[in-house]
PDB file of C-alpha atoms in Angstrom:
ATOM      1  CA  GLY A  17     184.404 125.964 129.408  1.00 46.00           C
ATOM      2  CA  SER A  18     181.016 124.830 130.354  1.00 53.00           C
ATOM      3  CA  LEU A  19     179.460 121.471 130.030  1.00 61.00           C
ATOM      4  CA  THR A  20     176.335 121.621 128.080  1.00 78.00           C
ATOM      5  CA  VAL A  21     174.679 118.142 128.768  1.00 80.00           C
ATOM      6  CA  LEU A  22     171.466 118.729 126.643  1.00 78.00           C
ATOM      7  CA  GLY A  23     173.515 120.387 123.880  1.00 80.00           C
ATOM      8  CA  ASN A  24     175.878 117.428 123.073  1.00 80.00           C
ATOM      9  CA  SER A  25     174.386 114.551 121.038  1.00 79.00           C
ATOM     10  CA  HIS A  26     176.207 111.933 123.206  1.00 82.00           C
ATOM     11  CA  THR A  27     174.909 112.851 126.526  1.00 84.00           C
ATOM     12  CA  ALA A  28     171.435 114.529 125.749  1.00 83.00           C
ATOM     13  CA  LEU A  29     169.707 110.997 125.414  1.00 83.00           C
ATOM     14  CA  GLY A  30     171.338 109.773 128.729  1.00 86.00           C
ATOM     15  CA  MET A  31     170.192 112.957 130.390  1.00 87.00           C
ATOM     16  CA  LEU A  32     166.533 112.401 129.085  1.00 85.00           C
ATOM     17  CA  ILE A  33     166.630 108.441 130.177  1.00 86.00           C
ATOM     18  CA  ALA A  34     167.819 109.822 133.660  1.00 90.00           C
ATOM     19  CA  VAL A  35     164.868 112.113 133.974  1.00 88.00           C
ATOM     20  CA  ASP A  36     162.479 109.315 132.675  1.00 85.00           C
ATOM     21  CA  VAL A  37     163.860 106.834 135.039  1.00 87.00           C
ATOM     22  CA  TRP A  38     163.668 109.289 138.065  1.00 89.00           C
ATOM     23  CA  ASN A  39     159.902 110.075 137.035  1.00 87.00           C
ATOM     24  CA  TRP A  40     158.823 106.453 136.649  1.00 87.00           C
ATOM     25  CA  MET A  41     160.917 104.773 139.439  1.00 89.00           C
ATOM     26  CA  GLY A  42     158.256 104.991 142.191  1.00 91.00           C
ATOM     27  CA  LEU A  43     155.686 102.955 140.285  1.00 91.00           C
ATOM     28  CA  PRO A  44     157.460  99.736 139.764  1.00 91.00           C
ATOM     29  CA  VAL A  45     158.786  99.849 143.195  1.00 93.00           C
ATOM     30  CA  LEU A  46     155.193 100.178 144.444  1.00 94.00           C
ATOM     31  CA  ILE A  47     153.828  97.430 142.245  1.00 93.00           C
ATOM     32  CA  TYR A  48     156.661  94.992 143.115  1.00 92.00           C
ATOM     33  CA  THR A  49     156.317  95.798 146.673  1.00 94.00           C
ATOM     34  CA  ALA A  50     152.566  95.165 146.654  1.00 93.00           C
ATOM     35  CA  GLY A  51     153.277  91.783 144.814  1.00 92.00           C
ATOM     36  CA  LEU A  52     155.847  90.665 147.073  1.00 91.00           C
ATOM     37  CA  ARG A  53     153.701  91.248 150.199  1.00 93.00           C
ATOM     38  CA  GLN A  54     150.931  89.017 148.489  1.00 92.00           C
ATOM     39  CA  ILE A  55     153.334  86.011 148.533  1.00 91.00           C
ATOM     40  CA  SER A  56     153.156  84.118 151.827  1.00 92.00           C
ATOM     41  CA  GLY A  57     156.388  83.725 153.917  1.00 92.00           C
ATOM     42  CA  GLN A  58     155.469  80.165 154.616  1.00 94.00           C
ATOM     43  CA  ILE A  59     156.179  79.409 150.924  1.00 93.00           C
ATOM     44  CA  PHE A  60     159.650  80.739 151.273  1.00 92.00           C
ATOM     45  CA  GLU A  61     160.266  78.862 154.693  1.00 94.00           C
ATOM     46  CA  ALA A  62     158.874  75.473 153.047  1.00 95.00           C
ATOM     47  CA  ALA A  63     161.400  76.071 149.987  1.00 94.00           C
ATOM     48  CA  LYS A  64     164.288  76.622 152.613  1.00 95.00           C
ATOM     49  CA  LEU A  65     163.371  73.400 154.455  1.00 95.00           C
ATOM     50  CA  ASP A  66     163.389  71.591 151.104  1.00 94.00           C
ATOM     51  CA  GLY A  67     166.822  72.904 150.609  1.00 94.00           C
ATOM     52  CA  ALA A  68     166.130  75.365 147.768  1.00 93.00           C
ATOM     53  CA  GLY A  69     168.755  78.176 147.740  1.00 94.00           C
ATOM     54  CA  ASN A  70     167.993  81.779 147.074  1.00 94.00           C
ATOM     55  CA  ALA A  71     168.476  81.662 143.360  1.00 94.00           C
ATOM     56  CA  ARG A  72     166.059  78.746 143.206  1.00 94.00           C
ATOM     57  CA  MET A  73     163.482  80.520 145.451  1.00 93.00           C
ATOM     58  CA  LEU A  74     163.730  83.591 143.095  1.00 92.00           C
ATOM     59  CA  PHE A  75     163.325  81.794 139.999  1.00 93.00           C
ATOM     60  CA  SER A  76     160.771  79.163 141.027  1.00 93.00           C
ATOM     61  CA  ILE A  77     158.714  80.996 143.577  1.00 92.00           C
ATOM     62  CA  ALA A  78     158.866  84.805 143.663  1.00 93.00           C
ATOM     63  CA  LEU A  79     159.121  85.515 139.778  1.00 93.00           C
ATOM     64  CA  PRO A  80     156.041  83.079 138.801  1.00 94.00           C
ATOM     65  CA  LEU A  81     154.095  84.697 141.688  1.00 94.00           C
ATOM     66  CA  LEU A  82     154.997  88.354 140.502  1.00 94.00           C
ATOM     67  CA  MET A  83     154.076  87.609 136.696  1.00 94.00           C
ATOM     68  CA  PRO A  84     150.729  89.746 137.202  1.00 92.00           C
ATOM     69  CA  ALA A  85     152.792  92.549 138.520  1.00 92.00           C
ATOM     70  CA  LEU A  86     155.217  92.135 135.819  1.00 92.00           C
ATOM     71  CA  GLY A  87     152.344  92.041 133.027  1.00 92.00           C
ATOM     72  CA  THR A  88     150.978  95.278 134.509  1.00 91.00           C
ATOM     73  CA  LEU A  89     154.297  96.917 134.497  1.00 91.00           C
ATOM     74  CA  THR A  90     154.977  95.843 130.933  1.00 90.00           C
ATOM     75  CA  THR A  91     151.676  97.284 129.636  1.00 91.00           C
ATOM     76  CA  LEU A  92     152.294 100.458 131.511  1.00 90.00           C
ATOM     77  CA  SER A  93     155.696 100.866 130.231  1.00 86.00           C
ATOM     78  CA  PHE A  94     154.472 100.339 126.657  1.00 85.00           C
ATOM     79  CA  ILE A  95     152.014 103.093 127.221  1.00 85.00           C
ATOM     80  CA  ASN A  96     154.729 105.235 128.762  1.00 83.00           C
ATOM     81  CA  THR A  97     156.724 105.071 125.331  1.00 80.00           C
ATOM     82  CA  PHE A  98     153.914 106.887 123.919  1.00 80.00           C
ATOM     83  CA  ASN A  99     153.900 109.516 126.681  1.00 80.00           C
ATOM     84  CA  GLN A 100     157.516 110.751 126.035  1.00 80.00           C
ATOM     85  CA  PHE A 101     156.526 114.023 124.197  1.00 80.00           C
ATOM     86  CA  ASP A 102     156.445 116.225 127.119  1.00 82.00           C
ATOM     87  CA  ILE A 103     159.663 115.281 128.519  1.00 83.00           C
ATOM     88  CA  VAL A 104     161.599 115.809 125.172  1.00 82.00           C
ATOM     89  CA  TYR A 105     159.621 118.968 124.248  1.00 80.00           C
ATOM     90  CA  VAL A 106     160.192 120.533 127.715  1.00 81.00           C
ATOM     91  CA  MET A 107     163.805 119.648 127.616  1.00 80.00           C
ATOM     92  CA  GLN A 108     164.700 119.917 123.870  1.00 74.00           C
ATOM     93  CA  GLY A 109     162.042 121.484 121.960  1.00 69.00           C
ATOM     94  CA  VAL A 110     160.043 119.569 119.107  1.00 58.00           C
ATOM     95  CA  GLN A 111     163.047 118.878 116.959  1.00 58.00           C
ATOM     96  CA  GLY A 112     164.767 116.758 119.768  1.00 59.00           C
ATOM     97  CA  ASN A 113     168.146 118.653 119.303  1.00 67.00           C
ATOM     98  CA  PRO A 114     171.029 118.089 118.840  1.00 68.00           C
ATOM     99  CA  SER A 115     170.672 116.749 115.544  1.00 75.00           C
ATOM    100  CA  TYR A 116     167.537 114.528 116.652  1.00 78.00           C
ATOM    101  CA  ALA A 117     169.576 112.562 119.166  1.00 80.00           C
ATOM    102  CA  THR A 118     166.723 112.536 121.509  1.00 80.00           C
ATOM    103  CA  ASP A 119     163.957 111.711 119.278  1.00 80.00           C
ATOM    104  CA  THR A 120     161.322 109.295 120.632  1.00 80.00           C
ATOM    105  CA  LEU A 121     158.512 107.691 118.753  1.00 80.00           C
ATOM    106  CA  VAL A 122     156.154 110.427 119.551  1.00 81.00           C
ATOM    107  CA  THR A 123     158.230 113.190 118.864  1.00 79.00           C
ATOM    108  CA  TYR A 124     159.172 111.431 115.331  1.00 78.00           C
ATOM    109  CA  PHE A 125     155.455 111.235 114.624  1.00 78.00           C
ATOM    110  CA  TYR A 126     155.063 115.014 115.409  1.00 77.00           C
ATOM    111  CA  ARG A 127     157.891 115.861 113.406  1.00 76.00           C
ATOM    112  CA  LEU A 128     156.375 113.814 110.421  1.00 73.00           C
ATOM    113  CA  ALA A 129     152.929 115.272 110.810  1.00 74.00           C
ATOM    114  CA  PHE A 130     153.895 118.902 110.885  1.00 72.00           C
ATOM    115  CA  GLY A 131     157.054 118.947 108.919  1.00 64.00           C
ATOM    116  CA  ALA A 132     157.790 116.250 106.392  1.00 50.00           C
ATOM    117  CA  GLU A 133     156.900 115.726 102.613  1.00 57.00           C
ATOM    118  CA  GLY A 134     153.836 113.828 102.044  1.00 57.00           C
ATOM    119  CA  ALA A 135     155.038 110.419 100.625  1.00 55.00           C
ATOM    120  CA  VAL A 136     157.841 110.287 102.922  1.00 67.00           C
ATOM    121  CA  ARG A 137     155.747 110.919 105.732  1.00 69.00           C
ATOM    122  CA  ILE A 138     153.342 108.134 104.971  1.00 70.00           C
ATOM    123  CA  THR A 139     156.050 105.438 104.451  1.00 76.00           C
ATOM    124  CA  ALA A 140     157.813 106.498 107.724  1.00 78.00           C
ATOM    125  CA  ILE A 141     154.411 106.498 109.847  1.00 79.00           C
ATOM    126  CA  GLY A 142     153.812 102.667 108.329  1.00 82.00           C
ATOM    127  CA  LEU A 143     157.493 101.881 109.221  1.00 86.00           C
ATOM    128  CA  ALA A 144     157.115 103.608 112.765  1.00 87.00           C
ATOM    129  CA  LEU A 145     153.647 101.700 113.351  1.00 88.00           C
ATOM    130  CA  ALA A 146     155.257  98.607 112.379  1.00 89.00           C
ATOM    131  CA  LEU A 147     158.095  98.993 114.884  1.00 90.00           C
ATOM    132  CA  GLY A 148     155.769 100.046 117.606  1.00 88.00           C
ATOM    133  CA  THR A 149     153.589  96.764 116.995  1.00 89.00           C
ATOM    134  CA  ARG A 150     156.905  94.684 117.197  1.00 88.00           C
ATOM    135  CA  LEU A 151     157.970  96.368 120.389  1.00 87.00           C
ATOM    136  CA  PHE A 152     154.314  95.678 121.775  1.00 86.00           C
ATOM    137  CA  ARG A 153     154.904  92.052 120.865  1.00 85.00           C
ATOM    138  CA  ILE A 154     158.247  91.888 122.275  1.00 84.00           C
ATOM    139  CA  LEU A 155     157.020  93.312 125.527  1.00 84.00           C
ATOM    140  CA  SER A 156     153.825  91.184 125.585  1.00 82.00           C
ATOM    141  CA  LEU A 157     155.992  87.963 125.229  1.00 79.00           C
ATOM    142  CA  GLY A 158     158.144  89.232 128.118  1.00 71.00           C
ATOM    143  CA  SER A 159     155.215  89.213 130.279  1.00 67.00           C
ATOM    144  CA  LEU A 160     154.071  85.602 129.641  1.00 62.00           C
ATOM    145  CA  LEU A 161     157.261  84.184 130.644  1.00 57.00           C
TER     146      LEU A 161
END
């Protein structure tokens, strides 16, 4: 038999994640590479002379100096969560078939706006906005560390 990756509810979301990772992988690599090039090699040389190992240099030098890049990527990743409609729509259609397994926040909003009951729609939108706000706070805290 044939393997329908997008037709199986267990593999469809994984396929959409793979497409999104492939689509977005270049930008983080570019931003982190630019951030690493901003760090002077003399800092790492001085740390080695002071006896710092690779893990200590990573956590005490590289990561703190990469925080602006991490903050930028956190913000862009949050914005990207609201730009998932096109990938899901092209690969699955509006319903996010099979059985809404590939639903994202944006496709969920779309289904609520154009096909749900009134009171349920308002409650669900409020819940989704609360979840979106919570996600933003979690991602913002991650960029401050």
